[in-house]
PDB file of C-alpha atoms in Angstrom:
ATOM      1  CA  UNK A   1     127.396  70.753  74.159  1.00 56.00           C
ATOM      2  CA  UNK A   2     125.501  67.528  74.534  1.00 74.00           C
ATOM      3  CA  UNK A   3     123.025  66.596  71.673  1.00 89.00           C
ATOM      4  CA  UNK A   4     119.451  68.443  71.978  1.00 90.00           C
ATOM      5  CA  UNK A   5     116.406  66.396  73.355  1.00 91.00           C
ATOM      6  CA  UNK A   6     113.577  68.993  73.342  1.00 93.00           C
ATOM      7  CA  UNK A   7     112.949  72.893  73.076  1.00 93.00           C
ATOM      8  CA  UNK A   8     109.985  74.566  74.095  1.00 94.00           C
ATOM      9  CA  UNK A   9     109.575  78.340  74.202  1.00 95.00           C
ATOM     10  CA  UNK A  10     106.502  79.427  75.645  1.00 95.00           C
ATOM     11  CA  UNK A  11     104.992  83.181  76.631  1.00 96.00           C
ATOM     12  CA  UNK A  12     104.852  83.879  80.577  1.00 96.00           C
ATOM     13  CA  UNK A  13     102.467  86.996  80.437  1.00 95.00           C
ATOM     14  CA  UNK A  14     103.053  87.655  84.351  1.00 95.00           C
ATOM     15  CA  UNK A  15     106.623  88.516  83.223  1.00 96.00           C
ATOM     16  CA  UNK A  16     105.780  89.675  80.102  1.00 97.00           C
ATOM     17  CA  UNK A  17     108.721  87.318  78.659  1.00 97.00           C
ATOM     18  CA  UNK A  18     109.260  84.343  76.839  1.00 97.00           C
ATOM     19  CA  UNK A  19     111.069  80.795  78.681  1.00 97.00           C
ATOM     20  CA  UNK A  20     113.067  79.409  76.568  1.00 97.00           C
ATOM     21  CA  UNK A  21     113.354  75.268  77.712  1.00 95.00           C
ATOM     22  CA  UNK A  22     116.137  73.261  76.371  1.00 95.00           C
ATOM     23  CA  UNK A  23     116.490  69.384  77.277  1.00 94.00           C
ATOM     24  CA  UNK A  24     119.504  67.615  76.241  1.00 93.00           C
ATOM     25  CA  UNK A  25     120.274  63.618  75.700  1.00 91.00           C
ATOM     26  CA  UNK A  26     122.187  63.617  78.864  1.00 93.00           C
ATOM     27  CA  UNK A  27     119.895  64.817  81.049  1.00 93.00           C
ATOM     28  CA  UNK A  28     120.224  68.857  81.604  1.00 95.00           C
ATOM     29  CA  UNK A  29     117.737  71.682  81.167  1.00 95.00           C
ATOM     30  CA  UNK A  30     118.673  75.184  80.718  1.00 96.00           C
ATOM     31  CA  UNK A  31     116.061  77.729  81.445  1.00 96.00           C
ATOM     32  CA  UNK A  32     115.981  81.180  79.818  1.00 97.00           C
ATOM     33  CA  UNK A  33     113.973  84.329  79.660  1.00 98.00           C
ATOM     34  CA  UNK A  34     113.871  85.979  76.332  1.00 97.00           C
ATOM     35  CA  UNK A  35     112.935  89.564  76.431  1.00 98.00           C
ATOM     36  CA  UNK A  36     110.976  91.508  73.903  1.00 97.00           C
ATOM     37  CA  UNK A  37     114.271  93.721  73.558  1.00 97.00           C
ATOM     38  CA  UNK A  38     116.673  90.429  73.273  1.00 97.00           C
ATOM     39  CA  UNK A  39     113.919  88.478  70.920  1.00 97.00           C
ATOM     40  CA  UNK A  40     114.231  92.138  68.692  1.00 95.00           C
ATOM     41  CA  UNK A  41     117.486  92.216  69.070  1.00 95.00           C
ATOM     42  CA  UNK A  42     118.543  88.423  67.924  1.00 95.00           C
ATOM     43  CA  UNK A  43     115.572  87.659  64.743  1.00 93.00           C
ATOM     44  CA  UNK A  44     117.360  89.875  61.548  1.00 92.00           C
ATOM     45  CA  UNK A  45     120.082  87.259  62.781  1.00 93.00           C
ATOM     46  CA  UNK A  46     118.023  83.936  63.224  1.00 92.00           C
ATOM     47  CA  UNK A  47     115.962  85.269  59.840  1.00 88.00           C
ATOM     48  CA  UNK A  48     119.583  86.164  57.906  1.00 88.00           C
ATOM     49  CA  UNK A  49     120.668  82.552  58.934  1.00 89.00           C
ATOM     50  CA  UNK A  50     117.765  81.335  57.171  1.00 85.00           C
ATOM     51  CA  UNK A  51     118.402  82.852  53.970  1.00 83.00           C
ATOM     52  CA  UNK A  52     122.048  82.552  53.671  1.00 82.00           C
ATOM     53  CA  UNK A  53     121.722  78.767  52.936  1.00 77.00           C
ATOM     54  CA  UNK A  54     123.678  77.999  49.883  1.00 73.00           C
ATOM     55  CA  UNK A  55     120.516  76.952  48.127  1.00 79.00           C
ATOM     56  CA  UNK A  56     118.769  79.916  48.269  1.00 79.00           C
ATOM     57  CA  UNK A  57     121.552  82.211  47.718  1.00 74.00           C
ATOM     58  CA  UNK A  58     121.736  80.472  44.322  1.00 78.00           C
ATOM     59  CA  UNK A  59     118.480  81.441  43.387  1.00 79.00           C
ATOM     60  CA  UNK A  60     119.050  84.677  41.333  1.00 81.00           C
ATOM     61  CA  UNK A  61     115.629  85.877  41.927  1.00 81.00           C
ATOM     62  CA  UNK A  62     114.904  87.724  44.900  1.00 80.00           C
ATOM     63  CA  UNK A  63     111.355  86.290  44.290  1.00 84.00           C
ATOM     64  CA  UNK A  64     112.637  82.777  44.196  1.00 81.00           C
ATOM     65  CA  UNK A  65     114.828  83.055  47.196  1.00 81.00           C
ATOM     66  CA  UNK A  66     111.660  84.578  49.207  1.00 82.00           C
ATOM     67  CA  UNK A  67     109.592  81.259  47.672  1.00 84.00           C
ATOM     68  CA  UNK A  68     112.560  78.697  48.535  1.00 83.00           C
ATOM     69  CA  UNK A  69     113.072  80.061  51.719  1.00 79.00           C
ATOM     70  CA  UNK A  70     109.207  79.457  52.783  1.00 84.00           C
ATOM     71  CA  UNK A  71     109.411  75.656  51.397  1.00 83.00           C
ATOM     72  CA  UNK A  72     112.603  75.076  52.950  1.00 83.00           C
ATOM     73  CA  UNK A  73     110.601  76.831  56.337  1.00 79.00           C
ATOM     74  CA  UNK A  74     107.520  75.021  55.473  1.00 83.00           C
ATOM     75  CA  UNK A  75     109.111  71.160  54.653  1.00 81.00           C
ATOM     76  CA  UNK A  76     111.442  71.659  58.369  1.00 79.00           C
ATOM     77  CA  UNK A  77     108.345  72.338  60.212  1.00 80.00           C
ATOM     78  CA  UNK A  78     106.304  69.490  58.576  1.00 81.00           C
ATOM     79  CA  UNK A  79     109.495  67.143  59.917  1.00 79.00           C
ATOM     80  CA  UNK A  80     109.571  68.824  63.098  1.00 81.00           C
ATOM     81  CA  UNK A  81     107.318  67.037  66.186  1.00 82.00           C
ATOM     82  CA  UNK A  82     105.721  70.246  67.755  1.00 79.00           C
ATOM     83  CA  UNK A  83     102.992  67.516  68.970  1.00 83.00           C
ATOM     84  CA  UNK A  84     105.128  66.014  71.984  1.00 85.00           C
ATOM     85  CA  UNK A  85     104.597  67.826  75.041  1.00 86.00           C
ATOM     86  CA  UNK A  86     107.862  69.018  77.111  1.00 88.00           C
ATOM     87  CA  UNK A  87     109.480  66.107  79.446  1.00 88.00           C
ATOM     88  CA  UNK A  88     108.946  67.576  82.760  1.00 85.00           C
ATOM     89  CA  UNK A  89     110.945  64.949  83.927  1.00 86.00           C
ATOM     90  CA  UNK A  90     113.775  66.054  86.658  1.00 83.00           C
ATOM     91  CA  UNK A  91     116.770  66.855  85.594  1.00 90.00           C
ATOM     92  CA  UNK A  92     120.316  68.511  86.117  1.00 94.00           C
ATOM     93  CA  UNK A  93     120.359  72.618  85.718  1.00 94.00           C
ATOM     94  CA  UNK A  94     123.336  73.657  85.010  1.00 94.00           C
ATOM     95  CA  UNK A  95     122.114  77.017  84.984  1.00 93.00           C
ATOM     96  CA  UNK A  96     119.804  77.405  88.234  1.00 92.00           C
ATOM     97  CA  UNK A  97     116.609  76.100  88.832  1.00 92.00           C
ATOM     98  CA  UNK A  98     115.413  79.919  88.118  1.00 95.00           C
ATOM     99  CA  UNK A  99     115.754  80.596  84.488  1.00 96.00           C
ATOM    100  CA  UNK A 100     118.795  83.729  83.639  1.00 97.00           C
ATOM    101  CA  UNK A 101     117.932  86.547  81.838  1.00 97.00           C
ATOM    102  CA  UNK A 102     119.712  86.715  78.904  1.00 97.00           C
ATOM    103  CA  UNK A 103     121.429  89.738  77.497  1.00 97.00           C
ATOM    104  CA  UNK A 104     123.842  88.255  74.988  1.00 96.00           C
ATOM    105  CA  UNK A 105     123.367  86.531  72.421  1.00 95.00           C
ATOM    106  CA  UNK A 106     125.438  85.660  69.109  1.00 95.00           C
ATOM    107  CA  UNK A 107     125.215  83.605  66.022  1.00 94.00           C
ATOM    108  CA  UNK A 108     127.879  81.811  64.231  1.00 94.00           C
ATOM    109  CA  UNK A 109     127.821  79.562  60.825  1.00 91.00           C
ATOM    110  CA  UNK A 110     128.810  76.388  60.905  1.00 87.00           C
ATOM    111  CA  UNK A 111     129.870  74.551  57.384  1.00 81.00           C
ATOM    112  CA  UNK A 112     126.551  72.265  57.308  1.00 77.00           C
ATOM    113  CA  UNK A 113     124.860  75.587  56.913  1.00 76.00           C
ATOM    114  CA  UNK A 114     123.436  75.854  59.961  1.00 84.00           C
ATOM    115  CA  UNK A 115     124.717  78.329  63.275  1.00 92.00           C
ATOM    116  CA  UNK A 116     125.762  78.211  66.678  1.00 95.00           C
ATOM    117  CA  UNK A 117     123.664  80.673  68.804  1.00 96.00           C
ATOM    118  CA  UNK A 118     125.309  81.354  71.617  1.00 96.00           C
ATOM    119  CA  UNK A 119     123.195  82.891  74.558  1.00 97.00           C
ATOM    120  CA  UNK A 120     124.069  83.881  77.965  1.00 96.00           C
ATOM    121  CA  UNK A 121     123.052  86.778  80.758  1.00 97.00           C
ATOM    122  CA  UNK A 122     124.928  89.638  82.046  1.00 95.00           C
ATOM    123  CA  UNK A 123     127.104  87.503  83.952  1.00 93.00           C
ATOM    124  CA  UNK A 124     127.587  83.562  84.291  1.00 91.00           C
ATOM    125  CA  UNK A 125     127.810  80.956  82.263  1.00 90.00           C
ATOM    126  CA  UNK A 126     125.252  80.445  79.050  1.00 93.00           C
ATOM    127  CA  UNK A 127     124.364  77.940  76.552  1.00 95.00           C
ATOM    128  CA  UNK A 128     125.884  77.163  73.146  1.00 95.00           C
ATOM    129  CA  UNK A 129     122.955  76.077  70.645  1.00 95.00           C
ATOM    130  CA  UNK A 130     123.752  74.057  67.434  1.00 94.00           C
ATOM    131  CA  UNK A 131     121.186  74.550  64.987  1.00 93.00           C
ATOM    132  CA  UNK A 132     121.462  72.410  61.658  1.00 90.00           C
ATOM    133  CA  UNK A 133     118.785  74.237  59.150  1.00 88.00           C
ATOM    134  CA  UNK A 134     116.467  71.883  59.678  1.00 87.00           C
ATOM    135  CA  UNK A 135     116.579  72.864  63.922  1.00 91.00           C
ATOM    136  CA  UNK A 136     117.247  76.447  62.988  1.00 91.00           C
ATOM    137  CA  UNK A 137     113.662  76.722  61.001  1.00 88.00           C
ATOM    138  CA  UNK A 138     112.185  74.932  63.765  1.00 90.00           C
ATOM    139  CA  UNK A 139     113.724  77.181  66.043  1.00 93.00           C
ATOM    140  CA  UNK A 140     112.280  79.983  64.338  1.00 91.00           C
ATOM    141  CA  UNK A 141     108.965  78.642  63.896  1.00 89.00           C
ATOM    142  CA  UNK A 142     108.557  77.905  67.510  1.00 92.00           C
ATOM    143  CA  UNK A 143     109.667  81.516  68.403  1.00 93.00           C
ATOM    144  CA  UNK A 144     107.440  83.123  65.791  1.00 89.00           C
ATOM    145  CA  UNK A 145     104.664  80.199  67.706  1.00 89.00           C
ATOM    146  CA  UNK A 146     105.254  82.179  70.836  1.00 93.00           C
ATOM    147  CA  UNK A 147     105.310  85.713  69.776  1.00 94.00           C
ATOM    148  CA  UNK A 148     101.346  85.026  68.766  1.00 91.00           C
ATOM    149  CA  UNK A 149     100.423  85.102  72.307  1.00 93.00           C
ATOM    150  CA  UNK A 150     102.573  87.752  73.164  1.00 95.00           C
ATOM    151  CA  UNK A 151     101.256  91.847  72.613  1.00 93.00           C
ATOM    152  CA  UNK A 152     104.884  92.744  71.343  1.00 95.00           C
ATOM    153  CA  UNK A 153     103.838  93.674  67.598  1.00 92.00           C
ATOM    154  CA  UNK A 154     106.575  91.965  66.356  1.00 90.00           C
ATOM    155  CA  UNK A 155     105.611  90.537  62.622  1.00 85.00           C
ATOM    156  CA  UNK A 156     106.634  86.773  62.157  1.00 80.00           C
ATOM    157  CA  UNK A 157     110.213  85.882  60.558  1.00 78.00           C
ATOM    158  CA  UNK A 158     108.908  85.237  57.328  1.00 69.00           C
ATOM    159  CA  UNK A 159     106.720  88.041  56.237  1.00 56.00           C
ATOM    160  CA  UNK A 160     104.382  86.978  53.287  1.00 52.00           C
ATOM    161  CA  UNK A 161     105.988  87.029  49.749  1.00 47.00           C
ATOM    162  CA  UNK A 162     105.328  89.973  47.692  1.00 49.00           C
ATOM    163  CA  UNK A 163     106.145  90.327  44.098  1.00 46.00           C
ATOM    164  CA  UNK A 164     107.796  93.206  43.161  1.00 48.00           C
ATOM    165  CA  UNK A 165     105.276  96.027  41.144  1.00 48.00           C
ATOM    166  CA  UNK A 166     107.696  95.843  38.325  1.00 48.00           C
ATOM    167  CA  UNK A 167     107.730  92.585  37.719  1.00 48.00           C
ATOM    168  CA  UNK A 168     106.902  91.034  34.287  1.00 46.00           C
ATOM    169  CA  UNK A 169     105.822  87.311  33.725  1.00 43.00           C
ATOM    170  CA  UNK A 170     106.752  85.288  30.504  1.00 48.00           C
ATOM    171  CA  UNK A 171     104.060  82.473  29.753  1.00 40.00           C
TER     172      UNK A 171
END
């Protein structure tokens, strides 16, 4: 797949779904609707990505991990621009002018850590996404952006960090 320019996903409440815009260096968007179902279906994924980065699996401390993980989360999203608005400029679709409903969706690692998350609909072609960590936290930040204006009661990727009640401190 070409490199990524831009992705945007944004809530369309007259569909009750989210549009998931991606803009590549070479000039192609692919439109997609994400689903409450598919969004429920593809974030223990997305969230099990996130943690399985060799840094925080070193952390013996399920405490620590839960802490790393949120700076990690926290230090991509400072170094992500969420400030530039989405190029409306035209471009090739490769997928339809209409954005497909997608009903498959699958994540593989790749050895820099990050994943491939492949998505596609029922029938047709798709769109192979290569997330690095730092895209894949700003992936997940901009879907847990978009969930806010949605009613779907879905909690955000990174609930907060709670100590366990057993837990002892040394000073």
């Amino acid at each position: 797949m070409a490199q990524l320019d831009q992705i945007q996903i944004s809530f369309a409440a007259g569909d009750d779904r989210l549009l998931l815009r991606v803009s590549t260096h070479t000039g192609e968007e692919f439109r997609c609707w994400l689903t409450r179902r598919f969004v429920k279906a593809i974030r223990p994924g997305l969230e099990q990505a996130l943690a399985a980065h060799p840094r925080i699996q070193h952390q013996a401390d399920p405490l620590a991990k839960q802490e790393l993980l949120r700076f990690e989360h926290e230090v991509a999203r400072q170094n992500s621009d969420f400030a530039t608005p989405f190029k409306d400029t035209s471009r090739a679709l490769p997928l339809g002018a209409e954005p497909v409903l997608l009903t498959r969706g699958q994540l593989r690692p790749q050895s820099d850590g990050g994943i491939t998350l492949a998505l596609a609909p029922e029938q047709g072609g798709g769109i192979d996404l290569a997330l690095n960590p730092t895209l894949l936290h700003s992936f997940v930040a901009l879907l847990d952006q978009a969930l806010l204006a949605t009613d779907w009661d879905l909690p955000p990727s990174l609930p907060p960090v709670t100590a366990p009640s057993n837990a002892t401190t040394l000073n």
